[in-house]
mmCIF file of C-alpha atoms and ligand atoms in Angstrom:
data_model
loop_
_atom_site.group_PDB
_atom_site.id
_atom_site.type_symbol
_atom_site.label_atom_id
_atom_site.label_comp_id
_atom_site.label_asym_id
_atom_site.label_seq_id
_atom_site.Cartn_x
_atom_site.Cartn_y
_atom_site.Cartn_z
ATOM 1 C CA MET A 544 94.447 113.791 46.763
ATOM 2 C CA LYS A 545 92.194 110.866 45.940
ATOM 3 C CA GLN A 546 91.744 107.505 47.682
ATOM 4 C CA ASP A 547 93.752 105.792 44.960
ATOM 5 C CA ASP A 548 96.628 108.248 45.457
ATOM 6 C CA ILE A 549 96.708 107.380 49.137
ATOM 7 C CA LEU A 550 96.646 103.647 48.451
ATOM 8 C CA ASP A 551 99.367 104.116 45.887
ATOM 9 C CA ALA A 552 101.538 106.009 48.360
ATOM 10 C CA LEU A 553 101.034 103.314 51.017
ATOM 11 C CA LYS A 554 102.306 100.545 48.746
ATOM 12 C CA VAL A 555 105.836 101.266 49.948
ATOM 13 C CA VAL A 556 105.012 100.176 53.492
ATOM 14 C CA ILE A 557 105.936 96.519 53.855
ATOM 15 C CA ASP A 558 104.832 94.288 56.703
ATOM 16 C CA PRO A 559 108.076 92.456 57.516
ATOM 17 C CA ASP A 560 106.249 89.371 58.868
ATOM 18 C CA PHE A 561 104.117 88.777 55.776
ATOM 19 C CA ARG A 562 106.640 90.310 53.351
ATOM 20 C CA LYS A 563 103.924 92.104 51.435
ATOM 21 C CA ASN A 564 102.791 95.707 51.363
ATOM 22 C CA LEU A 565 99.900 96.879 53.504
ATOM 23 C CA VAL A 566 97.642 97.571 50.524
ATOM 24 C CA GLU A 567 98.193 94.114 49.093
ATOM 25 C CA LEU A 568 97.453 92.691 52.543
ATOM 26 C CA ASN A 569 94.181 94.622 52.560
ATOM 27 C CA MET A 570 95.111 96.268 55.852
ATOM 28 C CA ILE A 571 94.154 99.825 54.823
ATOM 29 C CA LYS A 572 90.484 100.547 55.378
ATOM 30 C CA ASN A 573 88.026 103.466 55.446
ATOM 31 C CA ILE A 574 90.077 106.206 53.836
ATOM 32 C CA VAL A 575 88.565 109.634 54.439
ATOM 33 C CA ILE A 576 89.957 112.720 52.722
ATOM 34 C CA ASP A 577 88.860 116.141 53.838
ATOM 35 C CA GLY A 578 90.953 119.005 52.492
ATOM 36 C CA LYS A 579 94.479 118.366 53.755
ATOM 37 C CA ARG A 580 93.319 115.852 56.325
ATOM 38 C CA VAL A 581 93.725 112.172 55.450
ATOM 39 C CA ALA A 582 92.422 109.574 57.875
ATOM 40 C CA PHE A 583 92.333 105.814 57.485
ATOM 41 C CA ASP A 584 92.272 102.600 59.512
ATOM 42 C CA LEU A 585 95.275 100.316 59.643
ATOM 43 C CA GLU A 586 93.701 96.922 60.360
ATOM 44 C CA LEU A 587 96.238 94.699 62.120
ATOM 45 C CA THR A 588 96.080 90.906 62.380
ATOM 46 C CA THR A 589 96.227 91.197 66.170
ATOM 47 C CA PRO A 590 95.817 94.059 68.642
ATOM 48 C CA ALA A 591 99.061 92.808 70.241
ATOM 49 C CA CYS A 592 101.092 93.493 67.082
ATOM 50 C CA PRO A 593 104.618 94.352 68.290
ATOM 51 C CA ILE A 594 105.339 96.656 65.351
ATOM 52 C CA ARG A 595 102.072 98.591 65.326
ATOM 53 C CA GLU A 596 103.673 101.955 66.124
ATOM 54 C CA LYS A 597 106.416 101.374 63.556
ATOM 55 C CA LEU A 598 103.817 100.605 60.883
ATOM 56 C CA ARG A 599 101.792 103.635 61.893
ATOM 57 C CA SER A 600 104.714 106.018 61.524
ATOM 58 C CA GLU A 601 105.762 104.430 58.220
ATOM 59 C CA CYS A 602 102.236 105.015 56.926
ATOM 60 C CA VAL A 603 102.373 108.679 57.931
ATOM 61 C CA GLU A 604 105.757 109.069 56.265
ATOM 62 C CA ALA A 605 104.647 107.301 53.088
ATOM 63 C CA VAL A 606 101.689 109.633 52.597
ATOM 64 C CA LYS A 607 103.735 112.693 53.469
ATOM 65 C CA SER A 608 106.434 111.771 50.980
ATOM 66 C CA LYS A 609 103.803 112.158 48.230
ATOM 67 C CA PHE A 610 101.700 114.917 49.808
ATOM 68 C CA GLU A 611 104.024 117.004 51.900
ATOM 69 C CA ASP A 612 101.473 119.136 53.732
ATOM 70 C CA ALA A 613 98.919 116.375 54.327
ATOM 71 C CA ASN A 614 97.641 115.974 57.833
ATOM 72 C CA VAL A 615 97.737 112.191 58.278
ATOM 73 C CA GLU A 616 95.744 110.320 60.895
ATOM 74 C CA VAL A 617 96.205 106.546 61.205
ATOM 75 C CA ASN A 618 93.705 104.667 63.389
ATOM 76 C CA LEU A 619 95.001 101.326 64.559
ATOM 77 C CA THR A 620 92.302 98.660 64.485
ATOM 78 C CA SER A 621 92.541 94.891 64.474
ATOM 79 C CA ASN A 622 90.765 91.816 63.264
ATOM 80 C CA VAL A 623 92.388 88.714 64.717
ATOM 81 C CA THR A 624 93.011 86.169 61.970
ATOM 82 C CA THR A 625 91.875 82.576 62.052
ATOM 83 C CA LYS A 626 92.587 79.454 60.038
ATOM 84 C CA ARG A 627 89.935 76.812 60.470
ATOM 85 C CA ASN A 628 88.377 74.195 58.289
ATOM 86 C CA SER A 629 84.857 75.407 57.663
ATOM 87 C CA ASN A 630 83.437 71.897 58.084
ATOM 88 C CA ILE A 631 84.435 71.725 61.763
ATOM 89 C CA ASN A 632 81.614 73.140 63.831
ATOM 90 C CA ILE A 633 83.028 72.679 67.300
ATOM 91 C CA LEU A 634 83.665 76.030 69.046
ATOM 92 C CA PRO A 635 82.552 77.886 65.915
ATOM 93 C CA ASN A 636 83.160 81.364 67.339
ATOM 94 C CA VAL A 637 86.635 80.658 68.670
ATOM 95 C CA LYS A 638 89.222 81.941 66.215
ATOM 96 C CA ASN A 639 92.369 80.375 67.660
ATOM 97 C CA ILE A 640 93.105 77.608 70.152
ATOM 98 C CA ILE A 641 96.565 77.640 71.717
ATOM 99 C CA CYS A 642 97.915 74.816 73.905
ATOM 100 C CA VAL A 643 100.571 75.525 76.514
ATOM 101 C CA ALA A 644 102.644 72.402 77.210
ATOM 102 C CA SER A 645 105.951 71.446 78.756
ATOM 103 C CA GLY A 646 106.552 67.791 79.433
ATOM 104 C CA LYS A 647 107.745 68.469 82.967
ATOM 105 C CA GLY A 648 105.635 69.771 85.853
ATOM 106 C CA GLY A 649 106.450 72.867 87.866
ATOM 107 C CA VAL A 650 108.206 74.706 85.038
ATOM 108 C CA GLY A 651 105.603 77.462 84.758
ATOM 109 C CA LYS A 652 102.947 76.339 82.266
ATOM 110 C CA SER A 653 100.089 77.649 84.353
ATOM 111 C CA THR A 654 101.964 80.849 85.139
ATOM 112 C CA VAL A 655 102.546 81.412 81.416
ATOM 113 C CA SER A 656 98.963 80.449 80.468
ATOM 114 C CA VAL A 657 97.402 82.869 82.945
ATOM 115 C CA ASN A 658 99.665 85.797 82.161
ATOM 116 C CA LEU A 659 99.540 85.229 78.420
ATOM 117 C CA ALA A 660 95.737 85.165 78.568
ATOM 118 C CA VAL A 661 95.443 88.286 80.710
ATOM 119 C CA GLY A 662 98.182 90.016 78.698
ATOM 120 C CA LEU A 663 96.429 89.369 75.381
ATOM 121 C CA ALA A 664 93.131 90.575 76.869
ATOM 122 C CA LYS A 665 94.834 93.780 77.981
ATOM 123 C CA THR A 666 95.711 94.560 74.364
ATOM 124 C CA GLY A 667 92.005 94.384 73.527
ATOM 125 C CA ALA A 668 91.619 90.779 72.368
ATOM 126 C CA LYS A 669 88.788 88.519 73.527
ATOM 127 C CA VAL A 670 90.424 85.712 75.466
ATOM 128 C CA GLY A 671 89.341 82.425 77.026
ATOM 129 C CA LEU A 672 91.340 80.111 79.279
ATOM 130 C CA ILE A 673 90.759 76.396 79.852
ATOM 131 C CA ASP A 674 92.539 74.712 82.729
ATOM 132 C CA ALA A 675 93.037 71.232 81.293
ATOM 133 C CA ASP A 676 95.067 70.077 84.284
ATOM 134 C CA ILE A 677 92.214 68.136 85.881
ATOM 135 C CA HIS A 678 94.381 66.451 88.511
ATOM 136 C CA GLY A 679 96.260 69.589 89.517
ATOM 137 C CA PRO A 680 94.231 72.671 88.592
ATOM 138 C CA SER A 681 96.189 75.770 89.603
ATOM 139 C CA ILE A 682 94.329 78.371 87.540
ATOM 140 C CA PRO A 683 91.611 79.063 90.178
ATOM 141 C CA LEU A 684 94.271 80.014 92.731
ATOM 142 C CA MET A 685 96.337 81.987 90.231
ATOM 143 C CA LEU A 686 93.312 84.030 89.144
ATOM 144 C CA GLY A 687 91.682 84.305 92.562
ATOM 145 C CA ILE A 688 88.476 82.507 91.530
ATOM 146 C CA LYS A 689 88.580 79.544 93.906
ATOM 147 C CA ASN A 690 85.214 80.410 95.390
ATOM 148 C CA GLU A 691 83.446 81.319 92.180
ATOM 149 C CA ARG A 692 81.071 78.992 90.402
ATOM 150 C CA PRO A 693 80.067 79.142 86.753
ATOM 151 C CA VAL A 694 76.446 80.026 86.076
ATOM 152 C CA VAL A 695 74.338 77.253 84.509
ATOM 153 C CA ARG A 696 72.049 78.176 81.617
ATOM 154 C CA GLU A 697 69.370 75.996 80.132
ATOM 155 C CA ILE A 698 68.923 76.229 76.390
ATOM 156 C CA LYS A 699 66.371 73.987 74.680
ATOM 157 C CA GLY A 700 66.412 71.536 77.570
ATOM 158 C CA LYS A 701 70.200 71.206 77.626
ATOM 159 C CA HIS A 702 72.430 72.643 80.352
ATOM 160 C CA TYR A 703 75.389 74.838 79.553
ATOM 161 C CA LEU A 704 77.999 76.535 81.740
ATOM 162 C CA LYS A 705 78.984 80.154 81.448
ATOM 163 C CA PRO A 706 82.718 80.602 82.062
ATOM 164 C CA VAL A 707 83.837 82.626 85.065
ATOM 165 C CA GLU A 708 84.957 86.163 84.147
ATOM 166 C CA LYS A 709 88.097 87.520 85.839
ATOM 167 C CA HIS A 710 90.876 89.939 84.922
ATOM 168 C CA GLY A 711 89.221 90.514 81.542
ATOM 169 C CA ILE A 712 89.183 86.855 80.466
ATOM 170 C CA SER A 713 86.665 83.970 80.437
ATOM 171 C CA VAL A 714 87.892 80.988 82.440
ATOM 172 C CA LEU A 715 86.933 77.414 83.099
ATOM 173 C CA SER A 716 88.672 74.976 85.417
ATOM 174 C CA ILE A 717 87.570 71.768 87.108
ATOM 175 C CA GLY A 718 88.558 73.616 90.300
ATOM 176 C CA VAL A 719 85.521 75.903 90.017
ATOM 177 C CA ILE A 720 83.134 73.029 89.282
ATOM 178 C CA VAL A 721 83.836 70.248 91.773
ATOM 179 C CA ASP A 722 85.556 70.078 95.127
ATOM 180 C CA GLU A 723 89.314 70.172 94.623
ATOM 181 C CA ARG A 724 89.815 66.857 96.432
ATOM 182 C CA GLN A 725 87.289 65.052 94.261
ATOM 183 C CA ALA A 726 88.775 65.268 90.769
ATOM 184 C CA VAL A 727 92.207 64.228 92.010
ATOM 185 C CA VAL A 728 91.125 60.617 92.123
ATOM 186 C CA TRP A 729 89.255 60.578 88.817
ATOM 187 C CA ARG A 730 90.243 57.886 86.359
ATOM 188 C CA GLY A 731 91.121 58.560 82.736
ATOM 189 C CA PRO A 732 87.614 58.288 81.228
ATOM 190 C CA MET A 733 86.152 60.796 83.682
ATOM 191 C CA VAL A 734 88.965 63.238 82.989
ATOM 192 C CA THR A 735 88.429 62.815 79.262
ATOM 193 C CA SER A 736 84.710 63.397 79.472
ATOM 194 C CA ALA A 737 85.128 66.447 81.739
ATOM 195 C CA LEU A 738 87.510 67.985 79.214
ATOM 196 C CA LYS A 739 85.197 67.288 76.312
ATOM 197 C CA GLN A 740 82.412 69.041 78.213
ATOM 198 C CA PHE A 741 84.631 72.095 78.695
ATOM 199 C CA VAL A 742 84.423 72.431 74.948
ATOM 200 C CA THR A 743 80.963 71.180 74.066
ATOM 201 C CA ASP A 744 78.838 72.297 77.032
ATOM 202 C CA VAL A 745 80.257 75.751 77.688
ATOM 203 C CA LEU A 746 79.039 79.043 76.247
ATOM 204 C CA TRP A 747 82.387 80.465 75.186
ATOM 205 C CA GLY A 748 80.958 83.145 72.898
ATOM 206 C CA ASN A 749 83.253 85.057 70.564
ATOM 207 C CA ILE A 750 86.879 84.403 71.403
ATOM 208 C CA ASP A 751 90.030 85.516 69.556
ATOM 209 C CA TYR A 752 92.435 83.369 71.575
ATOM 210 C CA LEU A 753 91.471 80.346 73.646
ATOM 211 C CA ILE A 754 94.450 79.317 75.772
ATOM 212 C CA MET A 755 94.630 75.773 77.068
ATOM 213 C CA ASP A 756 96.826 75.067 80.078
ATOM 214 C CA LEU A 757 97.818 71.411 79.726
ATOM 215 C CA PRO A 758 98.984 69.096 82.504
ATOM 216 C CA PRO A 759 102.597 67.899 82.482
ATOM 217 C CA GLY A 760 103.493 64.916 80.357
ATOM 218 C CA THR A 761 102.473 63.746 76.946
ATOM 219 C CA GLY A 762 99.471 61.612 77.729
ATOM 220 C CA ASP A 763 95.758 61.139 77.747
ATOM 221 C CA VAL A 764 94.723 64.758 78.148
ATOM 222 C CA HIS A 765 96.928 65.897 75.294
ATOM 223 C CA LEU A 766 95.463 63.310 72.967
ATOM 224 C CA THR A 767 91.932 64.134 74.104
ATOM 225 C CA MET A 768 92.437 67.810 73.330
ATOM 226 C CA VAL A 769 93.840 67.303 69.842
ATOM 227 C CA GLN A 770 91.077 64.772 69.157
ATOM 228 C CA THR A 771 88.308 67.087 70.351
ATOM 229 C CA VAL A 772 89.238 70.492 68.950
ATOM 230 C CA PRO A 773 91.301 71.799 66.040
ATOM 231 C CA VAL A 774 94.273 73.132 68.036
ATOM 232 C CA THR A 775 95.692 76.080 66.095
ATOM 233 C CA ALA A 776 99.110 76.052 67.690
ATOM 234 C CA SER A 777 101.126 75.061 70.722
ATOM 235 C CA ILE A 778 103.677 76.766 72.951
ATOM 236 C CA ILE A 779 106.396 74.935 74.877
ATOM 237 C CA VAL A 780 107.530 76.131 78.296
ATOM 238 C CA THR A 781 110.798 74.924 79.788
ATOM 239 C CA THR A 782 113.302 75.853 82.447
ATOM 240 C CA PRO A 783 117.026 75.710 81.653
ATOM 241 C CA GLN A 784 117.769 72.464 83.532
ATOM 242 C CA GLN A 785 118.608 69.380 81.492
ATOM 243 C CA VAL A 786 115.822 67.385 83.160
ATOM 244 C CA ALA A 787 113.226 69.951 82.078
ATOM 245 C CA MET A 788 114.608 70.247 78.564
ATOM 246 C CA ALA A 789 114.641 66.473 78.092
ATOM 247 C CA ASP A 790 110.905 66.487 78.820
ATOM 248 C CA ALA A 791 110.335 69.524 76.600
ATOM 249 C CA ARG A 792 111.835 67.493 73.724
ATOM 250 C CA LYS A 793 109.218 64.825 74.318
ATOM 251 C CA ALA A 794 106.442 67.418 74.164
ATOM 252 C CA ILE A 795 107.891 68.840 70.942
ATOM 253 C CA SER A 796 108.075 65.346 69.432
ATOM 254 C CA MET A 797 104.472 64.685 70.381
ATOM 255 C CA PHE A 798 103.145 67.785 68.593
ATOM 256 C CA ARG A 799 105.267 66.924 65.583
ATOM 257 C CA MET A 800 104.125 63.321 65.235
ATOM 258 C CA PRO A 801 102.800 63.013 61.682
ATOM 259 C CA ASN A 802 99.244 62.235 62.743
ATOM 260 C CA ILE A 803 99.100 64.909 65.439
ATOM 261 C CA ASN A 804 100.890 67.684 63.558
ATOM 262 C CA VAL A 805 100.105 70.779 65.624
ATOM 263 C CA PRO A 806 102.343 73.733 64.703
ATOM 264 C CA ILE A 807 104.612 74.847 67.575
ATOM 265 C CA ILE A 808 104.670 78.650 67.409
ATOM 266 C CA GLY A 809 107.133 79.235 70.187
ATOM 267 C CA LEU A 810 109.249 78.234 73.140
ATOM 268 C CA ILE A 811 109.477 80.169 76.397
ATOM 269 C CA GLU A 812 112.292 79.754 78.895
ATOM 270 C CA ASN A 813 111.121 80.314 82.456
ATOM 271 C CA MET A 814 113.311 80.816 85.533
ATOM 272 C CA SER A 815 116.152 81.879 83.232
ATOM 273 C CA TYR A 816 118.047 83.997 85.718
ATOM 274 C CA PHE A 817 117.865 85.791 89.037
ATOM 275 C CA THR A 818 118.539 89.491 89.525
ATOM 276 C CA PRO A 819 118.817 90.631 93.158
ATOM 277 C CA GLU A 820 116.794 93.772 93.830
ATOM 278 C CA ASP A 821 119.810 95.627 95.171
ATOM 279 C CA MET A 822 121.992 94.617 92.195
ATOM 280 C CA PRO A 823 119.787 95.383 89.174
ATOM 281 C CA ASP A 824 122.668 94.954 86.720
ATOM 282 C CA LYS A 825 123.500 91.406 87.787
ATOM 283 C CA LYS A 826 122.052 88.274 86.215
ATOM 284 C CA TYR A 827 122.678 84.956 87.944
ATOM 285 C CA HIS A 828 121.909 82.016 85.672
ATOM 286 C CA ILE A 829 121.111 79.647 88.483
ATOM 287 C CA PHE A 830 119.913 76.747 86.321
ATOM 288 C CA GLY A 831 122.312 77.284 83.398
ATOM 289 C CA GLU A 832 122.442 79.782 80.584
ATOM 290 C CA GLY A 833 120.935 79.844 77.096
ATOM 291 C CA GLY A 834 119.502 76.314 77.100
ATOM 292 C CA GLY A 835 116.004 77.310 76.058
ATOM 293 C CA LYS A 836 117.197 79.406 73.139
ATOM 294 C CA LYS A 837 119.471 76.585 71.990
ATOM 295 C CA LEU A 838 116.641 74.074 72.182
ATOM 296 C CA ALA A 839 114.402 76.417 70.176
ATOM 297 C CA ASP A 840 117.099 76.833 67.525
ATOM 298 C CA GLU A 841 117.708 73.111 67.323
ATOM 299 C CA TYR A 842 114.035 72.421 66.551
ATOM 300 C CA GLU A 843 113.556 75.639 64.535
ATOM 301 C CA ILE A 844 110.929 76.939 66.924
ATOM 302 C CA PRO A 845 110.626 80.722 67.395
ATOM 303 C CA PHE A 846 112.020 81.784 70.797
ATOM 304 C CA LEU A 847 109.331 83.889 72.461
ATOM 305 C CA GLY A 848 111.362 85.055 75.431
ATOM 306 C CA GLU A 849 112.692 84.367 78.891
ATOM 307 C CA LEU A 850 111.305 85.072 82.342
ATOM 308 C CA PRO A 851 113.374 85.838 85.431
ATOM 309 C CA ILE A 852 113.060 84.005 88.737
ATOM 310 C CA ILE A 853 111.257 86.567 90.801
ATOM 311 C CA SER A 854 109.308 86.144 94.010
ATOM 312 C CA GLU A 855 106.500 88.345 92.639
ATOM 313 C CA ILE A 856 105.553 85.598 90.142
ATOM 314 C CA CYS A 857 105.151 83.142 92.978
ATOM 315 C CA SER A 858 103.285 85.499 95.318
ATOM 316 C CA GLY A 859 101.166 86.852 92.443
ATOM 317 C CA GLY A 860 100.241 83.256 91.584
ATOM 318 C CA ASP A 861 99.329 82.467 95.166
ATOM 319 C CA ASN A 862 97.262 85.627 95.552
ATOM 320 C CA GLY A 863 95.342 85.601 92.299
ATOM 321 C CA LEU A 864 97.190 88.567 90.826
ATOM 322 C CA PRO A 865 98.760 87.830 87.428
ATOM 323 C CA THR A 866 102.050 89.724 87.301
ATOM 324 C CA VAL A 867 101.469 90.757 83.678
ATOM 325 C CA ASP A 868 98.937 93.129 85.223
ATOM 326 C CA SER A 869 100.417 93.885 88.609
ATOM 327 C CA THR A 870 104.213 93.797 88.541
ATOM 328 C CA SER A 871 106.321 96.764 89.555
ATOM 329 C CA SER A 872 109.450 95.195 88.071
ATOM 330 C CA PRO A 873 110.432 96.788 84.744
ATOM 331 C CA ILE A 874 112.279 93.595 83.744
ATOM 332 C CA LEU A 875 109.262 91.375 84.321
ATOM 333 C CA LYS A 876 106.960 93.872 82.641
ATOM 334 C CA ALA A 877 109.191 93.891 79.553
ATOM 335 C CA SER A 878 109.447 90.083 79.561
ATOM 336 C CA TRP A 879 105.676 89.632 79.574
ATOM 337 C CA LYS A 880 105.178 92.309 76.929
ATOM 338 C CA GLN A 881 107.595 90.548 74.616
ATOM 339 C CA ILE A 882 106.060 87.120 75.207
ATOM 340 C CA VAL A 883 102.493 88.365 74.660
ATOM 341 C CA GLU A 884 103.378 90.274 71.493
ATOM 342 C CA ARG A 885 105.571 87.577 69.968
ATOM 343 C CA THR A 886 102.946 84.925 70.619
ATOM 344 C CA ALA A 887 100.280 86.948 68.806
ATOM 345 C CA GLN A 888 102.715 87.732 66.006
ATOM 346 C CA GLN A 889 103.786 84.107 65.512
ATOM 347 C CA LEU A 890 100.178 82.980 65.566
ATOM 348 C CA ALA A 891 99.258 85.479 62.850
ATOM 349 C CA MET A 892 102.173 84.202 60.768
ATOM 350 C CA ARG A 893 101.093 80.630 61.352
ATOM 351 C CA ASN A 894 97.614 81.527 60.100
ATOM 352 C CA ALA A 895 99.026 83.225 57.034
ATOM 353 C CA ASN A 896 101.450 80.476 56.081
ATOM 354 C CA LEU A 897 100.154 77.111 57.230
ATOM 355 C CA GLU A 898 97.114 74.955 56.606
ATOM 356 C CA PRO A 899 94.285 74.682 59.157
ATOM 357 C CA THR A 900 94.934 72.107 61.859
ATOM 358 C CA LYS A 901 92.901 68.948 61.572
ATOM 359 C CA ILE A 902 91.132 67.279 64.446
ATOM 360 C CA VAL A 903 93.364 64.295 65.064
ATOM 361 C CA GLU A 904 92.026 60.823 64.496
ATOM 362 C CA VAL A 905 94.030 58.732 66.912
ATOM 363 C CA THR A 906 93.025 55.125 67.192
ATOM 364 C CA ASN A 907 95.645 53.217 69.115
ATOM 365 C CA TYR A 908 98.655 54.618 70.915
HETATM 366 N N1 ADP B 837 109.773 82.750 87.078
HETATM 367 C C1 ADP B 837 109.297 82.373 88.266
HETATM 368 N N2 ADP B 837 109.758 82.922 89.401
HETATM 369 C C2 ADP B 837 109.267 82.537 90.617
HETATM 370 N N3 ADP B 837 108.317 81.621 90.787
HETATM 371 C C3 ADP B 837 107.822 81.030 89.678
HETATM 372 C C4 ADP B 837 108.270 81.367 88.367
HETATM 373 N N4 ADP B 837 107.568 80.638 87.462
HETATM 374 C C5 ADP B 837 106.733 79.857 88.181
HETATM 375 N N5 ADP B 837 106.867 80.087 89.497
HETATM 376 C C6 ADP B 837 106.141 79.426 90.590
HETATM 377 O O1 ADP B 837 106.451 78.037 90.521
HETATM 378 C C7 ADP B 837 105.312 77.236 90.799
HETATM 379 C C8 ADP B 837 105.033 76.318 89.614
HETATM 380 O O2 ADP B 837 104.604 77.067 88.489
HETATM 381 P P1 ADP B 837 103.371 76.613 87.599
HETATM 382 O O3 ADP B 837 103.089 77.720 86.660
HETATM 383 O O4 ADP B 837 102.262 76.147 88.461
HETATM 384 O O5 ADP B 837 104.019 75.380 86.820
HETATM 385 P P2 ADP B 837 103.327 74.212 85.970
HETATM 386 O O6 ADP B 837 101.988 74.671 85.553
HETATM 387 O O7 ADP B 837 104.267 73.982 84.816
HETATM 388 O O8 ADP B 837 103.275 73.004 86.857
HETATM 389 C C9 ADP B 837 104.183 78.211 91.104
HETATM 390 O O9 ADP B 837 104.093 78.401 92.479
HETATM 391 C C10 ADP B 837 104.635 79.496 90.432
HETATM 392 O O10 ADP B 837 104.116 80.650 91.056
HETATM 393 MG MG1 MG B 838 100.114 73.801 85.905
#
């Protein structure tokens, strides 16, 4: 057995997302051969890869089909991919920026942002979260950081904030900087400048995924964000009601405007159904059935998953305990797992197949 033999054997393992073999994709690293023992790294594009175990066992099988008595050891590693224009030097160490938007308020954007962020961090990724809802910041409550304050650091005479660390992620929200009642009455320009500072005056460090929880609507804040940073991708959250889906369409249209042009990597349907605890086999589609999936199909947006209506989400939000980390419900656990993994997967595919996002130059809207 030589290294080349191993690489040759592994050429039969195809990554179904990138439709190429693992060797071609340069995902096999550090092959070590010692007698019958063969060890190598399988470097994934995200630690949240949903098919990591499948790929691992296919690698073992591929080597064994050539060298029957080989003792194969596959170490799963990851290097989160990025697609940025090298001439943009804002947030240079942030690999991906993901906006969570909806159009309508109260559909679960903040819930999704928090749990997605904590869920990705749990897989081993480095994650940041920006609460861009200046007038209604709910992240501090949902993460239990209402009383925390970011540390200020002075570097070369300029002041920077260090994000608050909680549940394995780095977080910044206006709610941990000024009194909650103060920012509510801020006018547009103050909101805009606060948001810009979240990006320019904060020591984010190395981040694989920076999640941005947007306010409802399709307004000022959205334009500020796409004008300030190269947003890698967006995610749409909706509930099944017609009123929510009508607003989700507006959000989709905004991201797809020719001069904004932010790829939408997925749609999530929240509050899809209710399952009573004592009737685990029942699903009541209180707000209608299948609307989110249909909307996703209509706009050719990947459907990332649905979330049940469950009191734990509400109480977890109110008590600073993201349910992705704390739930005892197998259904909710599975829902979050799917949403976290599919998001990371779709983002990796976006990076492989699409051009870097530009910082938008909007003049008059
Ligand atoms: N699937 C769900 N089941 C129960 N409560 C939910 C669910 N999704 C969201 N909530 C609750 O609904 C409220 C609004 O959600 P939130 O995430 O703040 O929405 P948005 O950010 O879109 O305004 C919060 O109190 C949240 O805990
Ligand atoms: Mg919110």
